[in-house]
PDB file of C-alpha atoms in Angstrom:
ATOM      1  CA  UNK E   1     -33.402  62.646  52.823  1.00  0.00           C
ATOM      2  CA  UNK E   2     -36.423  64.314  51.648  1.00  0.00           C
ATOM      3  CA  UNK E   3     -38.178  62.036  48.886  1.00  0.00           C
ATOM      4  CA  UNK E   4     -38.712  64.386  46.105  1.00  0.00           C
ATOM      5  CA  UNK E   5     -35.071  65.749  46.025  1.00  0.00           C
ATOM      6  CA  UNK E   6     -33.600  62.456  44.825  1.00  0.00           C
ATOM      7  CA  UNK E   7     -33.254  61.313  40.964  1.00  0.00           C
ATOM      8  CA  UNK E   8     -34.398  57.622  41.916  1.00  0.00           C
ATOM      9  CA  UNK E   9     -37.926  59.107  43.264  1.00  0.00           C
ATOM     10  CA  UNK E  10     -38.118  61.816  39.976  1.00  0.00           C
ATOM     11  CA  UNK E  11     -37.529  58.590  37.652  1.00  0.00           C
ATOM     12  CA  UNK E  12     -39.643  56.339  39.439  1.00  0.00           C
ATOM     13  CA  UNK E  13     -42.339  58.851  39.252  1.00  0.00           C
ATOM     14  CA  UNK E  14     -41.762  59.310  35.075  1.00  0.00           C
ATOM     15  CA  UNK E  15     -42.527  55.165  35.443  1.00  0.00           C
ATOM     16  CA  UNK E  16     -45.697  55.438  36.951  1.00  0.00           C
ATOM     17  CA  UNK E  17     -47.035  57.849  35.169  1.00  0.00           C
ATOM     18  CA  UNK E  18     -45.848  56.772  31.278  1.00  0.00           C
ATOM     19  CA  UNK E  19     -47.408  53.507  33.307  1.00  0.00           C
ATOM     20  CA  UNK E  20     -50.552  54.287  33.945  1.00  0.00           C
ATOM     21  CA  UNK E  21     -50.976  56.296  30.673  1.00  0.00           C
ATOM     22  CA  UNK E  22     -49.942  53.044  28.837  1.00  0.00           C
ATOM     23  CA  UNK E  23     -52.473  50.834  31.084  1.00  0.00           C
ATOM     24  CA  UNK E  24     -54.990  53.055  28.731  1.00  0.00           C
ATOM     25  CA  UNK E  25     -54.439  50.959  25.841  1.00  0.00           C
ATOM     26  CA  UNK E  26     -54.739  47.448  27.345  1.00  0.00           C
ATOM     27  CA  UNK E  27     -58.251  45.555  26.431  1.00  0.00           C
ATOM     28  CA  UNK E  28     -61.340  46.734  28.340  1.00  0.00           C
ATOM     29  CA  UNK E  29     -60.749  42.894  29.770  1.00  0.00           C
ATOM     30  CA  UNK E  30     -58.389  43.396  31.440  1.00  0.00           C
ATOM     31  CA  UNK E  31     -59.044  46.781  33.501  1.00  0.00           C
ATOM     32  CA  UNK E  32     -59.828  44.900  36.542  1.00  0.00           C
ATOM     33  CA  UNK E  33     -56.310  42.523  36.866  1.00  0.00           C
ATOM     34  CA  UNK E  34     -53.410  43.179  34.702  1.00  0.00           C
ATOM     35  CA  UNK E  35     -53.811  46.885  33.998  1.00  0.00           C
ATOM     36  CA  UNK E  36     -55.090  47.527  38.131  1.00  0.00           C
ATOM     37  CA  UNK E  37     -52.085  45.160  38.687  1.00  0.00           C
ATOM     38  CA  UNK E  38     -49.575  47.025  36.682  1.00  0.00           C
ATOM     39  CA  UNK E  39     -50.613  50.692  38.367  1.00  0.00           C
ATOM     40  CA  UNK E  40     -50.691  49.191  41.530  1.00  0.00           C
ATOM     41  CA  UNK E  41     -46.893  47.961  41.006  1.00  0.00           C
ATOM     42  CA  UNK E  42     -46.047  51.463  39.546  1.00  0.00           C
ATOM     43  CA  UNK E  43     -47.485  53.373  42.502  1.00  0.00           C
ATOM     44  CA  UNK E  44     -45.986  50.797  44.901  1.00  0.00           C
ATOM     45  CA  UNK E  45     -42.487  51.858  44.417  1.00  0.00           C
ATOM     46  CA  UNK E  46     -42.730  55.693  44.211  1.00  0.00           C
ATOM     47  CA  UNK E  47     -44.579  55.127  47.784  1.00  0.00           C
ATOM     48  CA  UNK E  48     -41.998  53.106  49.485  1.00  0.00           C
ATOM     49  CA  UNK E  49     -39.252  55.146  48.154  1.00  0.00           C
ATOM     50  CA  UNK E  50     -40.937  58.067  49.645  1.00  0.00           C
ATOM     51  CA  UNK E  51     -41.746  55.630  52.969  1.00  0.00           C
ATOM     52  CA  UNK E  52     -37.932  54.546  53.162  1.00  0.00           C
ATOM     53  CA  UNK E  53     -36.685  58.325  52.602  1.00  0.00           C
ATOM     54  CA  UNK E  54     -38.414  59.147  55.841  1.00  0.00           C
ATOM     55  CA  UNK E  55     -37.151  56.255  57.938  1.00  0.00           C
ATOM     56  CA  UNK E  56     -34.577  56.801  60.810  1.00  0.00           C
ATOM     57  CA  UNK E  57     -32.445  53.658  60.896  1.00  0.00           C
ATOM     58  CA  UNK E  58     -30.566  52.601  57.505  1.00  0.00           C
ATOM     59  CA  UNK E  59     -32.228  48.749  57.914  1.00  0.00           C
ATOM     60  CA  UNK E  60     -35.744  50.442  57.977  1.00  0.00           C
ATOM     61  CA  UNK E  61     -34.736  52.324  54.767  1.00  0.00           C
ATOM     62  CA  UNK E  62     -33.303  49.246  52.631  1.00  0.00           C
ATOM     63  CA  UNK E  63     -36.509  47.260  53.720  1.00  0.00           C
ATOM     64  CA  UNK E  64     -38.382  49.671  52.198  1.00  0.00           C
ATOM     65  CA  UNK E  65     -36.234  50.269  49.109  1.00  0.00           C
ATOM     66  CA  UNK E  66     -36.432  46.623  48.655  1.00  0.00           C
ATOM     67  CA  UNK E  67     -40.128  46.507  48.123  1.00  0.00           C
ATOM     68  CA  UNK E  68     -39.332  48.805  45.799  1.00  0.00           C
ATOM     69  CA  UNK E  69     -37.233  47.490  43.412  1.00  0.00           C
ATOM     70  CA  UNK E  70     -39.387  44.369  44.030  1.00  0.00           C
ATOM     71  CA  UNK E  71     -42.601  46.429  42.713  1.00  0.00           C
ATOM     72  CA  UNK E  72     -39.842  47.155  39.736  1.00  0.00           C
ATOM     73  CA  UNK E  73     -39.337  44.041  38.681  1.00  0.00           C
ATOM     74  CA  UNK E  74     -43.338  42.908  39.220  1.00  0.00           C
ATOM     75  CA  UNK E  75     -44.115  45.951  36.946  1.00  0.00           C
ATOM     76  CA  UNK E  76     -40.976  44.871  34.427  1.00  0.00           C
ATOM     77  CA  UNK E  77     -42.791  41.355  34.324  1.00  0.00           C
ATOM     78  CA  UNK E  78     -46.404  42.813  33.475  1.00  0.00           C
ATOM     79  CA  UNK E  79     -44.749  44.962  30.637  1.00  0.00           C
ATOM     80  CA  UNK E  80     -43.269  41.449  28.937  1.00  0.00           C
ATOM     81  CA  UNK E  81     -46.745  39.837  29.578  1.00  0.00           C
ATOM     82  CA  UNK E  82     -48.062  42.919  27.705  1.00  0.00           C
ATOM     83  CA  UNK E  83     -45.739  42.194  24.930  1.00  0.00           C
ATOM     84  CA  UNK E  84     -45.816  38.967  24.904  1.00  0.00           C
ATOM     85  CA  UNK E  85     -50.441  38.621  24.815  1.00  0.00           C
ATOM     86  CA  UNK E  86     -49.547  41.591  21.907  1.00  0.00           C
ATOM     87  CA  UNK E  87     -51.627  43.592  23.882  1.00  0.00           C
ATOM     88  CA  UNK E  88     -49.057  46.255  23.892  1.00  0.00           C
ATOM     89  CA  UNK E  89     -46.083  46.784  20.867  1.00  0.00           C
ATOM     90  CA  UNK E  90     -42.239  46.785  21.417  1.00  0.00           C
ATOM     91  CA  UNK E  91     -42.197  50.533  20.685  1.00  0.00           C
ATOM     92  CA  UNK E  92     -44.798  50.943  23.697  1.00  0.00           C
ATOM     93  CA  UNK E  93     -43.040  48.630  26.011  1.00  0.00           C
ATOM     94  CA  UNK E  94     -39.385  49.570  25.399  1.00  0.00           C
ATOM     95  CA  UNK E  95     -39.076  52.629  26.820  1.00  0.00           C
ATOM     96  CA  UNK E  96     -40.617  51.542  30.198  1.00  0.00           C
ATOM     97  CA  UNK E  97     -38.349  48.756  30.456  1.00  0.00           C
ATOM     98  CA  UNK E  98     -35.425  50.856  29.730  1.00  0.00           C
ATOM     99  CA  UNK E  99     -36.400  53.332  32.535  1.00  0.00           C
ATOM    100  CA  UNK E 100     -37.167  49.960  34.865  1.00  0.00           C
ATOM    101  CA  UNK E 101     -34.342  48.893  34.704  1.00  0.00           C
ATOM    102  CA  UNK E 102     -32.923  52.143  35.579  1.00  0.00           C
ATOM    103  CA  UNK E 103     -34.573  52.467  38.428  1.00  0.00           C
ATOM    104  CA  UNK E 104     -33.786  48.986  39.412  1.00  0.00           C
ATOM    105  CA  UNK E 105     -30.269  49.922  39.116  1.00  0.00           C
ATOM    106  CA  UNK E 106     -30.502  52.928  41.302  1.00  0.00           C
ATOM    107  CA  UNK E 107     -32.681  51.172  44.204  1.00  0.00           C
ATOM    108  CA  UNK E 108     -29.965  48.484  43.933  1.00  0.00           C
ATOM    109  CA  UNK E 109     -26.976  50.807  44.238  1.00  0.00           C
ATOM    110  CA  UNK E 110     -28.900  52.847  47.277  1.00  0.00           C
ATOM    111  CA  UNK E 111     -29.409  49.554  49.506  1.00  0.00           C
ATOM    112  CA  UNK E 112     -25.748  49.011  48.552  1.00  0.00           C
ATOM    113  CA  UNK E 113     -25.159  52.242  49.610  1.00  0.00           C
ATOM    114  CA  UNK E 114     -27.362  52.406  52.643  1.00  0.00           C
ATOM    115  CA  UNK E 115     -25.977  48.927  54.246  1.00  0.00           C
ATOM    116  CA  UNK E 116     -22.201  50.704  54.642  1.00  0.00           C
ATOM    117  CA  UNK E 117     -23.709  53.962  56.168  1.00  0.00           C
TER     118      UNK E 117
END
């Protein structure tokens, strides 16, 4: 399946970049580990998506759609950090989470998906 034709990759990609346009407004402190953290999470799961689209066997595929959802949910714990240090507001987090968890939900159904073909 070629990466950029399916939703999951088109969503995950709206996550990384609202992502790192939101890493903007995170203290100059913290450019160097939570905010290099957080784009590095958000660019890890566009690339293995892409990685797993372009594997042959199904079990190469889920591995790599694993370490995607598993870059999700690193980049789903950063955003409550964020919230919780105030660095960031509900209103900025929200919206991330929401499409996290959407994408979370779509990696999970495609390993689902992926073990039966």
């Amino acid at each position: 399946m070629f990466f950029q034709k399916m939703i999951v990759w088109d969503k995950a990609k709206k996550l990384t970049i609202d992502t790192y346009r939101l890493v903007k407004f995170l203290p100059k402190e913290e450019l160097y580990s939570l905010s290099d953290q957080m784009r590095r999470a958000a660019i890890s799961i566009i690339s293995n998506i892409a990685e797993g689209s372009g594997r042959v066997t199904a079990r190469e595929t889920r591995y790599f759609l694993g370490i995607a959802r598993g870059s999700v949910n690193e980049l789903h714990a950063q955003l409550i950090v964020c919230q919780e240090l105030e660095y960031l507001t509900q209103a900025q987090v929200k919206p991330l989470m929401a499409l996290s968890d959407e994408v979370r939900r779509m990696l999970t159904s495609l390993i689902a998906k992926e073990s039966y073909d």
